[in-house]
Short mmCIF file of C-alpha atoms and ligand atoms in Angstrom, two decimals:
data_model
loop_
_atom_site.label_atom_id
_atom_site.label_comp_id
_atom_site.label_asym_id
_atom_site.label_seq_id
_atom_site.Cartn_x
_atom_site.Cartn_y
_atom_site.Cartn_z
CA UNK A 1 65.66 16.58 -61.56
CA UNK A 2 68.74 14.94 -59.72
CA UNK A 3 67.38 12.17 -57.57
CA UNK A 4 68.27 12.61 -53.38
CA UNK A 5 70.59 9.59 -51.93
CA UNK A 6 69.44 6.87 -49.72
CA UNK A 7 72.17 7.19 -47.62
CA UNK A 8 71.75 3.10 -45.90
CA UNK A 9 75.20 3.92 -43.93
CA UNK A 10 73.85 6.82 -42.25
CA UNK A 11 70.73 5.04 -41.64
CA UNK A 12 71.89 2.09 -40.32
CA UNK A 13 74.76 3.42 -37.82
CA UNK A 14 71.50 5.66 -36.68
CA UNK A 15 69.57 2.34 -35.80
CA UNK A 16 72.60 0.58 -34.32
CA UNK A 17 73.20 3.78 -32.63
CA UNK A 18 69.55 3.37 -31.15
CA UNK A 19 69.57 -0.73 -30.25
CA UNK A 20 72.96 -0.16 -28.43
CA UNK A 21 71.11 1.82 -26.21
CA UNK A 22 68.58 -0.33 -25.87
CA UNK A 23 71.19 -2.82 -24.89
CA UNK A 24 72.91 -0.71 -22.35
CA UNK A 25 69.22 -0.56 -20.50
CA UNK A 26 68.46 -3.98 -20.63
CA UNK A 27 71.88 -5.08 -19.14
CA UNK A 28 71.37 -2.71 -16.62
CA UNK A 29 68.17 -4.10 -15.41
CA UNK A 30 70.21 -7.66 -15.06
CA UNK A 31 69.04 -9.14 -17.94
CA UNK A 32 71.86 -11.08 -20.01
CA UNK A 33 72.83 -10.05 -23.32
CA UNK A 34 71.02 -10.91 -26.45
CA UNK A 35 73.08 -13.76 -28.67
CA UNK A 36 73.09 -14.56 -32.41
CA UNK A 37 74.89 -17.61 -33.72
CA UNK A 38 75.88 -17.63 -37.13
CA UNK A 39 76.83 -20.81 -38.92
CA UNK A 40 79.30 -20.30 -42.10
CA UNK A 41 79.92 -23.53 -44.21
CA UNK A 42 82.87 -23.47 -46.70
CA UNK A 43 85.25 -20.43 -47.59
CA UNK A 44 83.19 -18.41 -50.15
CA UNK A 45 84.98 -15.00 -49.70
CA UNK A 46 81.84 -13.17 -50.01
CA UNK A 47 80.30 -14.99 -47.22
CA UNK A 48 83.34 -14.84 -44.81
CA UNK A 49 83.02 -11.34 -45.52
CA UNK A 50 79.25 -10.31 -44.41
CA UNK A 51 80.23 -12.89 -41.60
CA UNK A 52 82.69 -10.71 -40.48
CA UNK A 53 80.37 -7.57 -40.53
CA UNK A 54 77.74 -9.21 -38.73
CA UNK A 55 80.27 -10.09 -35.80
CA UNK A 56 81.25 -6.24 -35.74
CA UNK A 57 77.33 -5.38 -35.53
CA UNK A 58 77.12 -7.32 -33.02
CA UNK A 59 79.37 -6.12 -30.78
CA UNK A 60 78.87 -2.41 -31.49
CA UNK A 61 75.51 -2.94 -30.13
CA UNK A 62 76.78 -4.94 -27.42
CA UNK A 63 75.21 -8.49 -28.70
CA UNK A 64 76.98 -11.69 -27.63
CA UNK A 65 77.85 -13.50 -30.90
CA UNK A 66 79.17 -16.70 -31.79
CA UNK A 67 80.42 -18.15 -35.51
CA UNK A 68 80.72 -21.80 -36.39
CA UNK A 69 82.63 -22.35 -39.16
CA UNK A 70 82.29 -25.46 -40.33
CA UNK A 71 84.30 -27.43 -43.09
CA UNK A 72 82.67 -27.26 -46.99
CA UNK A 73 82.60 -30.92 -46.36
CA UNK A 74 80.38 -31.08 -43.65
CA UNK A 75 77.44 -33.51 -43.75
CA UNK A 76 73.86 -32.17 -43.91
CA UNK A 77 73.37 -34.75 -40.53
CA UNK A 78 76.24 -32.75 -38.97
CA UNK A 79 74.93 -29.34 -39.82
CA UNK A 80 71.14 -30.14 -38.93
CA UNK A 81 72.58 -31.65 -35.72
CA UNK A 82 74.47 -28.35 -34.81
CA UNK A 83 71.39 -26.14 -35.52
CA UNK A 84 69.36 -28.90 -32.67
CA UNK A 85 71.99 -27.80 -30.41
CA UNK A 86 71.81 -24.15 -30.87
CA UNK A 87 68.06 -24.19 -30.50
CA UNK A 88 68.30 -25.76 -27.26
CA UNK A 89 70.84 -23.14 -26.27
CA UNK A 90 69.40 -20.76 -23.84
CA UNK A 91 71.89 -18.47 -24.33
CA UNK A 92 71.17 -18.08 -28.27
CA UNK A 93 68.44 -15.82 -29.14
CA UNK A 94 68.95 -15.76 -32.78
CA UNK A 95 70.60 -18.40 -35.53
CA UNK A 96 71.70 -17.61 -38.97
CA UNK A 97 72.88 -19.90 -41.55
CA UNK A 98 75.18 -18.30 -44.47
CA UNK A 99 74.10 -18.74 -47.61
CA UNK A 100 75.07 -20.08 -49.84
CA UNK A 101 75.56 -23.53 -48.76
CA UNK A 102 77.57 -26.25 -51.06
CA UNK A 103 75.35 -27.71 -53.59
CA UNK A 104 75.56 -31.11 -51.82
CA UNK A 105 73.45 -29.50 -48.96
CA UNK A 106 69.42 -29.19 -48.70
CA UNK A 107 69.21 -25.75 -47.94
CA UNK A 108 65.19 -25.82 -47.59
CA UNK A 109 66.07 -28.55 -44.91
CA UNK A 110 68.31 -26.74 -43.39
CA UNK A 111 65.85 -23.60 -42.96
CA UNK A 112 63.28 -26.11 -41.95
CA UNK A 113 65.59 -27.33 -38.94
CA UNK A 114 66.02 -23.09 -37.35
CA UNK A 115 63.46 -22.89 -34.66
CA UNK A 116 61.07 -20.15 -36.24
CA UNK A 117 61.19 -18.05 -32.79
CA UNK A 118 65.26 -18.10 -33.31
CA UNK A 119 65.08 -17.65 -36.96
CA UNK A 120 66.41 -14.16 -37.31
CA UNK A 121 67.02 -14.10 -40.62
CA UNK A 122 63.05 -14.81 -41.39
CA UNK A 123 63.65 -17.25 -43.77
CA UNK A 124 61.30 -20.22 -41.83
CA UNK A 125 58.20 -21.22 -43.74
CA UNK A 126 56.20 -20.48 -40.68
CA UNK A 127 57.77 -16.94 -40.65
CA UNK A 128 57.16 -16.41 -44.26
CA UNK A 129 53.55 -17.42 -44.04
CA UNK A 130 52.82 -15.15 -41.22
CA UNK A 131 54.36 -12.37 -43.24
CA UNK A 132 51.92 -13.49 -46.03
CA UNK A 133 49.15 -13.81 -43.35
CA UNK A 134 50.13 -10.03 -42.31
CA UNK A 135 50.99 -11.42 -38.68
CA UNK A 136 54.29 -11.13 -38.89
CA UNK A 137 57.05 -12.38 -36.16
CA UNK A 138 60.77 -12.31 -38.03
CA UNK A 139 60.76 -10.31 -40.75
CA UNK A 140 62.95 -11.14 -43.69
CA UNK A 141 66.07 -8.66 -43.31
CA UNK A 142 66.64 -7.46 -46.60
CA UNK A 143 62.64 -6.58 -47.17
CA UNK A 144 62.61 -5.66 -43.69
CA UNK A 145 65.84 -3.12 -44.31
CA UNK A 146 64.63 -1.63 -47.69
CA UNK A 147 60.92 -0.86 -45.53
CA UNK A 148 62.97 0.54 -42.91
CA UNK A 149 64.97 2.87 -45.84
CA UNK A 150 61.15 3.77 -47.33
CA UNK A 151 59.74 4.53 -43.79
CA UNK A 152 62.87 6.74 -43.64
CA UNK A 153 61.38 9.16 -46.40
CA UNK A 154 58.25 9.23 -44.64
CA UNK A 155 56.42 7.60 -47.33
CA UNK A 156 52.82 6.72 -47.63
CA UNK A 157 52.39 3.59 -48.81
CA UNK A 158 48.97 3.40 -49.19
CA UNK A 159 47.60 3.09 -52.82
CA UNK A 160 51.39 3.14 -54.45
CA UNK A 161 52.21 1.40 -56.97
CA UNK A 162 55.44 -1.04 -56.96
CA UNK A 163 57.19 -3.04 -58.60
CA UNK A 164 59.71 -5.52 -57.38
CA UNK A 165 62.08 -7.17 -59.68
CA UNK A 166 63.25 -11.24 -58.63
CA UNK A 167 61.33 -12.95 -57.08
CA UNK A 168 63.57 -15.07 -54.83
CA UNK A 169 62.14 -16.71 -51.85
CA UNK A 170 64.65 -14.64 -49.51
CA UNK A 171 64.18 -11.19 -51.19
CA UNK A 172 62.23 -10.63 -53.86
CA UNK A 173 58.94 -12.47 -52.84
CA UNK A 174 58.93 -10.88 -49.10
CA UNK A 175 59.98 -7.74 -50.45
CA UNK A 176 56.26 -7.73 -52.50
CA UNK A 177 54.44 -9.34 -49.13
CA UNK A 178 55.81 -6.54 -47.28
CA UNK A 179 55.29 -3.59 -49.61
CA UNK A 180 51.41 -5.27 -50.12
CA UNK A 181 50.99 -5.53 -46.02
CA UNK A 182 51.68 -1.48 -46.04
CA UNK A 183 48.87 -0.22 -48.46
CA UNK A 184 50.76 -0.76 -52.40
CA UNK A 185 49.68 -2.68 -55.39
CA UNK A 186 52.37 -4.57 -56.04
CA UNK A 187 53.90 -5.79 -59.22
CA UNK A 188 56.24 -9.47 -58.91
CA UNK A 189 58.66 -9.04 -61.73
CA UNK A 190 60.46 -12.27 -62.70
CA UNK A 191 62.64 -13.68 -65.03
CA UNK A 192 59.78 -15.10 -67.30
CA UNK A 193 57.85 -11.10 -67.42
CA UNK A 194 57.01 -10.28 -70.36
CA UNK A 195 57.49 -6.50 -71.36
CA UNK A 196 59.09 -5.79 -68.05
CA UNK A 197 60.02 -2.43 -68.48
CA UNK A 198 56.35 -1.31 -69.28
CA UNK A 199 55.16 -2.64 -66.11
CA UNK A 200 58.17 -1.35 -63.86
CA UNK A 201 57.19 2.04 -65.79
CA UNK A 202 53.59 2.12 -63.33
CA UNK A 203 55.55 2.30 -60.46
CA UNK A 204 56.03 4.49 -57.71
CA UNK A 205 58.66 2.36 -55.80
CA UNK A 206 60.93 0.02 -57.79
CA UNK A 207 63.04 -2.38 -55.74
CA UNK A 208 65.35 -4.11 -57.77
CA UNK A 209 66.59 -7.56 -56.43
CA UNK A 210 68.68 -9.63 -59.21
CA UNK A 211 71.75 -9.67 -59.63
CA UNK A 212 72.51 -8.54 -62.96
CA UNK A 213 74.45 -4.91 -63.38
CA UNK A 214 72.45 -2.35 -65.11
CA UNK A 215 69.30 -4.69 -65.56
CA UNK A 216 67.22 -1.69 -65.00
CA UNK A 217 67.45 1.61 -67.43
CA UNK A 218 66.41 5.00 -66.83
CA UNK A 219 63.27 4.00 -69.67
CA UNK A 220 62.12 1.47 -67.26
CA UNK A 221 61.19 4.38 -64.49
CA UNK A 222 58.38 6.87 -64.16
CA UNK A 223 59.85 10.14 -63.00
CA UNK A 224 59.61 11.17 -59.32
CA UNK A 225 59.72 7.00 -59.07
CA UNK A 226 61.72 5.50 -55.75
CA UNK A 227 64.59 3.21 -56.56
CA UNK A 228 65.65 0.91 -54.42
CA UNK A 229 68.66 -1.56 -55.99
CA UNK A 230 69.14 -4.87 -53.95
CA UNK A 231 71.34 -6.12 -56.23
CA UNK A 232 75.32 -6.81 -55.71
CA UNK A 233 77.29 -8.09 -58.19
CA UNK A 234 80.99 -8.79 -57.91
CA UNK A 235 83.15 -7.69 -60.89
CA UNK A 236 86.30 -8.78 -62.39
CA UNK A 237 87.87 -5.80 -60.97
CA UNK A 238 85.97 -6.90 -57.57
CA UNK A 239 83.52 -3.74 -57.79
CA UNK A 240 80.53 -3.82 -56.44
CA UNK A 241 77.78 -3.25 -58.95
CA UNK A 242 74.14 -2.79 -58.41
CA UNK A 243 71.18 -3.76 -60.85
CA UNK A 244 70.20 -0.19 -61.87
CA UNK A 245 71.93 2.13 -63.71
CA UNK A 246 72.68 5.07 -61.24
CA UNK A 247 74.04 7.89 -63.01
CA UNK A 248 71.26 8.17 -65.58
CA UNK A 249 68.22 6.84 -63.49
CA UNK A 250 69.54 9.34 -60.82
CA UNK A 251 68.36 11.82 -62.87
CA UNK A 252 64.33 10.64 -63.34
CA UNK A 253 63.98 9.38 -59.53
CA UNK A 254 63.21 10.98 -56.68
CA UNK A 255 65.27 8.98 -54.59
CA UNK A 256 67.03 6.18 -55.10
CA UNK A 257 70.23 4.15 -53.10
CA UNK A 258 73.56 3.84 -54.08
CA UNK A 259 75.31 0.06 -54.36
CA UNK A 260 77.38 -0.32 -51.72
CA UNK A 261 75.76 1.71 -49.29
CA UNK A 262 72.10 1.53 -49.91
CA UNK A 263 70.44 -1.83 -48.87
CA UNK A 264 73.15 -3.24 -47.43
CA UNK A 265 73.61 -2.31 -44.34
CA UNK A 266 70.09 -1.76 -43.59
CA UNK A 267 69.48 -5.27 -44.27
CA UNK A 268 72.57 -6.15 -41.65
CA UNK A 269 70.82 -3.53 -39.21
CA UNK A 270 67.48 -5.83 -39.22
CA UNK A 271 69.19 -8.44 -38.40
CA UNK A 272 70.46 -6.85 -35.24
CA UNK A 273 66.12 -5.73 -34.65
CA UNK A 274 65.03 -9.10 -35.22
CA UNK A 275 67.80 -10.71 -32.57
CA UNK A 276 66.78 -8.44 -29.79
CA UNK A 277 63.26 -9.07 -30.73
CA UNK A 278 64.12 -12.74 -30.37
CA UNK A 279 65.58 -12.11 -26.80
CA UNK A 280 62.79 -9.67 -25.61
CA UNK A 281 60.58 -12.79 -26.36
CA UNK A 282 62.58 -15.39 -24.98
CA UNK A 283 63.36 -13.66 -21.76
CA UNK A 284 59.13 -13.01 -22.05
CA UNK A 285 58.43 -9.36 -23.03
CA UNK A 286 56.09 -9.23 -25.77
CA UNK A 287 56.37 -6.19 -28.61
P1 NAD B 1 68.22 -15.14 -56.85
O1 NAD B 1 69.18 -15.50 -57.91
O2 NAD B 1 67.75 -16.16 -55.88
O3 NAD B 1 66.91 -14.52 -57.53
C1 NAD B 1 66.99 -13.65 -58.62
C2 NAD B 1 65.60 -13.34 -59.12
O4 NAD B 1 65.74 -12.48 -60.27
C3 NAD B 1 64.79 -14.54 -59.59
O5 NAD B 1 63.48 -14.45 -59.06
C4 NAD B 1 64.75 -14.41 -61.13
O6 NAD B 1 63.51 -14.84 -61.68
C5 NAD B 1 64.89 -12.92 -61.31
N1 NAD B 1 65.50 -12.57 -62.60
C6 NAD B 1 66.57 -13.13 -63.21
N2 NAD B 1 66.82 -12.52 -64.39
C7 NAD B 1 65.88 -11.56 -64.52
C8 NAD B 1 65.61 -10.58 -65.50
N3 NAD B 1 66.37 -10.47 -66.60
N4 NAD B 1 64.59 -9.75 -65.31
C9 NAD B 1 63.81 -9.84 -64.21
N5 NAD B 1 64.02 -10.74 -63.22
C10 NAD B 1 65.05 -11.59 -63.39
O7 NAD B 1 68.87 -13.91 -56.08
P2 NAD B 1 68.54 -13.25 -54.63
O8 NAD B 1 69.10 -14.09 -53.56
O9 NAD B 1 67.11 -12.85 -54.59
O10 NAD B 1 69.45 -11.95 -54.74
C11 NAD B 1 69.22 -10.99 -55.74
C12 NAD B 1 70.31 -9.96 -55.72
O11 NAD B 1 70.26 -9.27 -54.46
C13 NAD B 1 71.73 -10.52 -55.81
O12 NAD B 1 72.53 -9.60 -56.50
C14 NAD B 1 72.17 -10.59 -54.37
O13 NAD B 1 73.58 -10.53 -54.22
C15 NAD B 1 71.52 -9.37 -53.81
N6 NAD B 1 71.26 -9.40 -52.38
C16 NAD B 1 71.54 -8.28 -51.70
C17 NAD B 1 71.28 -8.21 -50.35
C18 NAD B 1 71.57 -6.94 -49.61
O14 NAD B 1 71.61 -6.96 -48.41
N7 NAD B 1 71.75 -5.83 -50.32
C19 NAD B 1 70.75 -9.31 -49.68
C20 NAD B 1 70.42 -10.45 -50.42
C21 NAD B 1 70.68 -10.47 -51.78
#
């Protein structure tokens, strides 16, 4: 059996395809555009890169966007003072902070400082514990991407087994909240698991979220399993490389997404959801 692609691309330009629409009507009816404001600190290549994509989203779906790029040496006074500003800023809906941030600033403060109904990204406490509390506002985007790639298969969640694998604050724990909130029994794989690959081998869904190229081995899945691979590694020949090793799981999964091109841009495409969510509740429509 030869595993069917997750084809995130093709997903994604769907979505955008169906928010710019969205957009067109709500400018039409005289309502101003939605905004996102992304702060990038520093000159990490990586970062000036997804900064760059997120612009483009955002005008292919007709967003206003604005980037503040501000020096590696900025102080974390400056940068909590900017983020004050842009939640007064009526004409923000949304605020993002690129990550990472240099090691001399307090990213948890700087999280702490987003106003949770302009925190896009869903990376607020209060945003995270309504996720947990299965209320949830924003939506982490990567979790909320790879649900959106899952719903795509017209999957039912109920009683599945998963298992995620990392269990970062931004990915890996949502990820579990939100495949627990649809109906799974979910598995938190970590760096401290013991006998990880007998408990990924339960699983129905696998989501993968890392960092480390060909963590996960075609013995590690159950065949028919869903694989979703989160991770993106960089290599020396500046590659992209996923945690999972395609070729040969490919052939025990039932589906699984390639790296680039799988969770990517889906989690880029929640981003765009969660900012026009933000306006449609700032301009007082509710869901
Ligand atoms: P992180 O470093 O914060 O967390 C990694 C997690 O992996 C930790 O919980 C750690 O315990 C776990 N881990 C480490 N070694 C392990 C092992 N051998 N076995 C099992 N678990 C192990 O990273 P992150 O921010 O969660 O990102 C994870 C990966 O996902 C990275 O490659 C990152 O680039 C990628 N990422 C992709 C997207 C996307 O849109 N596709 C978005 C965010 C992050």
């Amino acid at each position: 059996m030869s595993a069917k692609i997750l084809d995130g691309n093709a997903i994604a330009k769907s979505l955008r395809g169906d928010i710019a629409v969205q957009v067109k009507q709500w400018v039409s009816a005289g309502r101003r555009l939605p905004g996102l404001a992304v702060i990038l600190v520093g000159n990490d290549p990586a970062s000036e890169v997804y900064v760059r994509g997120k612009r483009r989203d955002c005008d292919e779906v007709g967003f206003h966007s604005q980037v503040q790029h501000l020096s590696a040496n900025v102080t974390q006074q400056d940068l909590e003072s900017r983020i004050h500003s842009l939640n007064g800023d009526h004409s923000i809906d949304g605020i993002l902070v690129q990550t990472p941030l240099p090691d001399h600033i307090d990213e948890e403060r700087v999280i702490d400082c987003i106003d949770p109904d302009k925190d896009v990204d869903g990376f607020h406490a209060y945003n995270i514990g309504l996720l947990a509390l299965r209320r949830p506002n924003f939506r982490s985007c990567t979790p909320k991407g790879v649900m959106l790639l899952l719903e795509h298969i017209g999957l039912d969640f109920k009683g599945l087994d998963a298992a995620v694998i990392g269990a970062s604050n931004h990915v890996g724990r949502p990820m579990g909240l939100e495949l627990l909130m649809a109906g799974c029994t979910v598995t938190a794989a970590h760096r401290f698991t013991r006998d990880i690959a007998a408990k990924v081998r339960l699983a129905d869904i696998v989501v993968s979220a890392v960092g480390k190229p060909g963590l996960v081995s075609p013995e590690w899945i159950k065949p028919g399993a869903v694989v979703i691979d989160v991770g993106i590694t960089r290599g020396a020949n500046k590659k992209l490389y996923g945690d999972v090793q395609f070729d040969a799981v490919k052939e025990i999964a039932s589906w699984i997404t390639p790296v680039p091109g799988g969770a990517g841009p889906m989690t880029r495409v929640a981003l765009l959801q969660n900012t026009f969510q933000a306006a449609r509740a700032h301009l007082g429509f509710s869901e």
